[in-house]
Amino acid sequence: FPCYPHVPVIFSSRRYVAGGQCKSTAKLDGKVVIITGANTGIGKETARDLARRGKVILACRDIAKGEAAANEIRAETGNQQVIVKKIDLADTKSIREFAENVLAEEKELHILINNAGVMLCPYSKTADGFEMHLGVNHLGHFLLTFLLLERLKQSAPARIVNVSSLAHHGGRIRFHDLHGEKSYNRGLAYCHSKLANVLFTRELARRLQGNLMPADLSRNAFSAGTKVTANSLHPGSVRSELVRHSFVMTWLWRVFSFFLKTPCEGAQTSVYCAVAEELDSVSGQYFSDCQPAYISPRGRDDETAKQLWSVSCELLGIQWD
């Protein structure tokens, strides 16, 4: 059991909570991975796993915490190609600076894992005036992907992995009030942003595969596109710092910790989407516990996905055709 190499799993209920495991032993020799929010939680555990396979860039807002995580991972894996770079997904200037730095230093990029996120924030806005959940969880990663996409295409086959959530089932894209200025509920704001992750992944996959219809996003369609795939996932309910903005959720997480995944367990589906050989040509899908999972009807609304894409480009001041 990869998360507990020296401790046998005694309780079958705990094994059930742990969920699916990535069993792939694929190496990433000569390949480069970027993981946002990689200094803590599932991002850190994803980095720890992938550092055993290849070069990993930890994209972090807090450089000190990022270096601490990188030092720990280097010592454990023996891989000195674990690098920390600063990015603040709540500031488009920082995102652009990060991308410029990566493009200047890395001639190839093979895997982008958009993992970082915020949850249950009191109402606030990013440096660019976006509601915080939408700005960080969706728009920040939307811009980062846009800025790095050509390098991913040049390095293909390549993968984009977007960490969403089961919470997308409770979300909707409120185009009339995207930034929550008319009404705001921090729980729903998180759900809305996670739905945006699913819709972004769906539309991105369609565009990467030659503008094929979503129903055609399959192994057979891969050869028609860019050989860059995009998939989203639900990591599970994980014991992490993500609930730090809510006293109630923090308390509940502690009380029911036995029934929550560890960060290592929560990272399994991210790792699976990044390296599993059977996903080489799978795109536009949504996974949970290392297997395909059900997407909500709103998450399968292609017209909403297209509109969200257009509005996102407008908000960010970019042209992405």
Coordinates of C-alpha atoms in Angstrom, one line a residue, residues 21-289:
Q21 CA -4.5 3.6 -6.0
C22 CA -2.4 4.5 -9.0
K23 CA -0.5 1.3 -9.8
S24 CA 1.4 2.6 -12.8
T25 CA 5.2 2.3 -12.5
A26 CA 5.8 4.6 -15.5
K27 CA 9.0 6.6 -15.4
L28 CA 9.2 10.2 -16.5
D29 CA 12.9 10.2 -17.5
G30 CA 13.7 13.4 -19.4
K31 CA 10.2 14.8 -18.8
V32 CA 9.2 17.9 -16.9
V33 CA 6.1 18.3 -14.6
I34 CA 4.6 21.4 -13.1
I35 CA 2.3 21.1 -10.1
T36 CA 0.6 24.2 -8.6
G37 CA 0.1 24.4 -4.9
A38 CA 2.7 21.7 -4.4
N39 CA 4.0 22.7 -1.0
T40 CA 1.2 21.1 1.0
G41 CA -1.7 18.6 0.9
I42 CA -2.3 16.5 -2.2
G43 CA -0.1 18.8 -4.2
K44 CA 2.9 17.9 -2.1
E45 CA 2.1 14.2 -2.2
T46 CA 1.6 14.3 -5.9
A47 CA 5.0 16.0 -6.2
R48 CA 6.6 13.4 -3.9
D49 CA 5.3 10.6 -6.1
L50 CA 6.3 12.2 -9.4
A51 CA 9.7 13.1 -8.1
R52 CA 10.4 9.4 -8.0
R53 CA 9.8 9.4 -11.7
G54 CA 11.2 12.6 -13.1
K55 CA 11.8 16.4 -12.9
V56 CA 9.2 18.3 -10.9
I57 CA 8.6 22.0 -10.6
L58 CA 6.7 23.0 -7.4
A59 CA 4.7 26.2 -8.3
C60 CA 4.0 27.8 -4.9
R61 CA 2.8 31.1 -3.5
D62 CA 4.9 30.7 -0.4
I63 CA 8.6 30.2 -1.4
A64 CA 9.7 29.3 2.1
K65 CA 7.1 26.5 2.4
G66 CA 7.9 25.4 -1.1
E67 CA 11.6 25.1 -0.4
A68 CA 10.9 23.2 2.8
A69 CA 8.7 20.7 0.9
A70 CA 11.2 20.4 -1.9
N71 CA 14.1 19.7 0.5
E72 CA 12.0 17.0 2.1
I73 CA 11.2 15.4 -1.2
R74 CA 14.8 15.7 -2.5
A75 CA 16.0 13.9 0.7
E76 CA 13.4 11.2 0.4
T77 CA 13.6 10.5 -3.3
G78 CA 17.2 11.3 -4.0
N79 CA 16.0 13.4 -6.9
Q80 CA 17.7 16.8 -7.0
Q81 CA 15.6 17.9 -9.9
V82 CA 12.8 19.2 -7.6
I83 CA 12.6 22.9 -8.2
V84 CA 10.5 25.6 -6.6
K85 CA 9.2 28.6 -8.5
K86 CA 6.9 31.3 -7.2
I87 CA 3.4 31.8 -8.5
D88 CA 0.4 33.6 -7.0
L89 CA -2.7 32.5 -8.7
A90 CA -4.6 35.4 -7.3
D91 CA -2.5 37.8 -9.3
T92 CA -2.3 37.6 -13.1
K93 CA 1.0 39.5 -13.1
S94 CA 2.6 36.8 -11.0
I95 CA 1.1 34.1 -13.3
R96 CA 2.7 35.7 -16.3
E97 CA 6.0 36.1 -14.6
F98 CA 6.0 32.5 -13.6
A99 CA 5.2 31.4 -17.2
E100 CA 7.9 33.6 -18.6
N101 CA 10.4 32.1 -16.2
V102 CA 9.4 28.5 -17.1
L103 CA 9.5 29.1 -20.8
A104 CA 12.9 30.7 -20.6
E105 CA 14.4 27.9 -18.5
E106 CA 12.5 24.8 -19.7
K107 CA 12.7 23.8 -23.3
E108 CA 10.1 21.1 -22.8
L109 CA 7.1 20.6 -20.6
H110 CA 5.1 17.4 -20.5
I111 CA 2.7 17.5 -17.6
L112 CA 0.8 20.4 -16.1
I113 CA -1.2 19.7 -12.9
N114 CA -3.5 22.5 -12.0
N115 CA -3.9 21.5 -8.3
A116 CA -3.8 24.7 -6.2
G117 CA -7.1 26.0 -4.8
V118 CA -8.9 27.9 -2.2
M119 CA -12.1 26.8 -0.3
L120 CA -14.7 28.5 1.8
C121 CA -13.0 31.9 1.7
P122 CA -14.8 34.9 3.2
Y123 CA -15.8 37.3 0.4
S124 CA -12.7 38.8 -1.1
K125 CA -11.2 39.5 -4.5
T126 CA -8.0 38.8 -6.3
A127 CA -5.5 41.5 -7.3
D128 CA -7.4 41.8 -10.6
G129 CA -10.8 42.1 -9.0
F130 CA -12.1 38.6 -9.5
E131 CA -14.0 36.8 -6.8
M132 CA -11.4 34.7 -5.0
H133 CA -12.7 31.2 -5.7
L134 CA -13.3 31.9 -9.3
G135 CA -10.1 33.9 -9.7
V136 CA -7.8 31.3 -8.1
N137 CA -9.5 28.0 -8.8
H138 CA -10.6 28.7 -12.4
L139 CA -9.2 31.9 -14.0
G140 CA -5.7 31.6 -12.5
H141 CA -5.3 28.1 -14.0
F142 CA -7.1 29.1 -17.2
L143 CA -4.5 31.8 -17.8
L144 CA -1.5 29.6 -16.7
T145 CA -2.6 26.8 -19.1
F146 CA -3.0 29.4 -21.9
L147 CA 0.5 30.7 -21.4
L148 CA 2.1 27.3 -21.3
L149 CA 0.1 25.5 -23.9
E150 CA 2.4 26.0 -26.9
R151 CA 5.3 24.5 -24.9
L152 CA 3.1 21.5 -24.0
K153 CA 2.2 21.1 -27.7
Q154 CA 5.8 21.3 -28.7
S155 CA 6.7 18.6 -26.2
A156 CA 3.7 16.3 -27.0
P157 CA 2.6 13.8 -26.0
A158 CA 1.7 15.9 -23.0
R159 CA -1.0 16.0 -20.4
I160 CA -3.0 18.7 -18.5
V161 CA -4.6 17.6 -15.3
N162 CA -7.2 19.8 -13.5
V163 CA -8.1 19.0 -9.9
S164 CA -11.8 19.6 -9.5
S165 CA -14.1 18.1 -7.0
L166 CA -17.3 16.2 -6.4
A167 CA -18.6 19.6 -5.3
H168 CA -19.0 20.5 -8.9
H169 CA -22.4 18.8 -8.7
G170 CA -23.6 21.7 -6.5
G171 CA -22.2 24.4 -8.7
R172 CA -23.6 26.5 -11.5
I173 CA -22.1 29.2 -13.7
R174 CA -23.9 32.4 -12.7
F175 CA -22.9 34.6 -15.7
H176 CA -25.1 37.4 -14.3
D177 CA -23.1 37.5 -11.1
L178 CA -19.7 35.7 -11.6
H179 CA -18.0 37.7 -8.9
G180 CA -20.7 37.3 -6.2
E181 CA -21.3 41.0 -5.9
K182 CA -25.1 40.6 -5.8
S183 CA -25.2 37.5 -3.5
Y184 CA -22.4 35.4 -2.0
N185 CA -22.2 32.1 -0.3
R186 CA -18.7 30.8 0.2
G187 CA -19.7 27.2 0.0
L188 CA -21.5 27.7 -3.2
A189 CA -18.7 29.9 -4.6
Y190 CA -16.4 26.9 -4.2
C191 CA -18.8 24.6 -5.9
H192 CA -19.2 27.1 -8.8
S193 CA -15.4 27.2 -9.3
K194 CA -15.1 23.4 -9.3
L195 CA -17.8 23.2 -11.9
A196 CA -15.8 25.8 -13.9
N197 CA -12.8 23.4 -13.7
V198 CA -14.9 20.6 -15.3
L199 CA -16.3 22.8 -18.0
F200 CA -12.9 24.2 -18.8
T201 CA -11.4 20.7 -19.1
R202 CA -14.2 19.6 -21.4
E203 CA -13.9 22.6 -23.8
L204 CA -10.1 22.5 -23.7
A205 CA -10.1 18.8 -24.6
R206 CA -12.5 19.5 -27.5
R207 CA -10.2 22.3 -28.9
L208 CA -7.1 20.2 -28.4
Q209 CA -8.6 17.3 -30.4
G210 CA -9.4 19.3 -33.5
N211 CA -12.7 20.8 -32.3
L212 CA -14.4 17.4 -32.3
M213 CA -17.7 17.0 -30.5
P214 CA -17.3 15.9 -26.9
A215 CA -18.9 12.5 -27.8
D216 CA -15.9 11.9 -30.1
L217 CA -13.2 12.6 -27.4
S218 CA -11.9 9.1 -27.4
R219 CA -8.8 7.1 -28.2
N220 CA -9.8 7.1 -31.9
A221 CA -9.9 10.9 -31.9
F222 CA -6.5 11.4 -30.4
S223 CA -4.6 11.2 -33.7
A224 CA -6.7 14.0 -35.1
G225 CA -5.5 16.5 -32.5
T226 CA -2.5 17.9 -30.8
K227 CA -1.5 14.9 -28.7
V228 CA -2.1 17.0 -25.6
T229 CA -4.8 15.6 -23.4
A230 CA -6.8 17.3 -20.7
N231 CA -8.7 15.5 -17.9
S232 CA -10.2 16.6 -14.6
L233 CA -10.6 14.7 -11.3
H234 CA -12.1 14.5 -7.8
P235 CA -9.4 13.7 -5.3
G236 CA -11.8 12.6 -2.6
S237 CA -12.5 14.1 0.8
V238 CA -9.0 14.7 2.1
R239 CA -7.5 15.8 5.4
S240 CA -5.8 19.0 4.3
E241 CA -5.4 22.7 5.0
L242 CA -8.1 23.5 2.4
V243 CA -10.8 24.0 5.0
R244 CA -8.7 26.4 7.1
H245 CA -11.1 29.3 6.4
S246 CA -14.0 27.5 8.2
F247 CA -13.9 26.7 11.9
V248 CA -16.8 24.3 11.6
M249 CA -15.3 22.4 8.7
T250 CA -11.9 22.3 10.5
W251 CA -13.5 20.8 13.6
L252 CA -15.5 18.3 11.6
W253 CA -12.4 17.3 9.7
R254 CA -10.7 16.5 13.0
V255 CA -13.6 14.6 14.5
F256 CA -14.2 12.5 11.4
S257 CA -10.5 12.2 10.3
F258 CA -10.7 8.4 10.2
F259 CA -13.3 8.7 7.4
L260 CA -11.2 11.1 5.3
K261 CA -8.4 10.3 2.9
T262 CA -4.8 11.2 3.8
P263 CA -3.1 13.6 1.4
C264 CA -1.2 10.7 0.0
E265 CA -4.4 8.8 -0.7
G266 CA -6.0 11.9 -2.1
A267 CA -3.1 12.3 -4.5
Q268 CA -3.6 8.9 -6.2
T269 CA -6.0 10.1 -8.9
S270 CA -3.9 13.1 -9.8
V271 CA -0.9 10.8 -10.2
Y272 CA -3.0 8.3 -12.2
C273 CA -4.2 11.0 -14.6
A274 CA -0.6 12.2 -15.0
V275 CA 1.2 8.9 -15.7
A276 CA -1.2 6.0 -16.3
E277 CA -0.3 4.4 -19.7
E278 CA -4.0 3.5 -20.4
L279 CA -4.8 7.3 -20.4
D280 CA -2.2 8.1 -23.1
S281 CA -5.0 9.1 -25.6
V282 CA -7.9 9.7 -23.2
S283 CA -9.1 13.3 -23.0
G284 CA -12.0 15.3 -21.8
Q285 CA -12.9 12.9 -19.0
Y286 CA -13.5 13.1 -15.3
F287 CA -12.0 10.7 -12.8
S288 CA -12.3 9.7 -9.1
D289 CA -10.5 6.9 -7.3

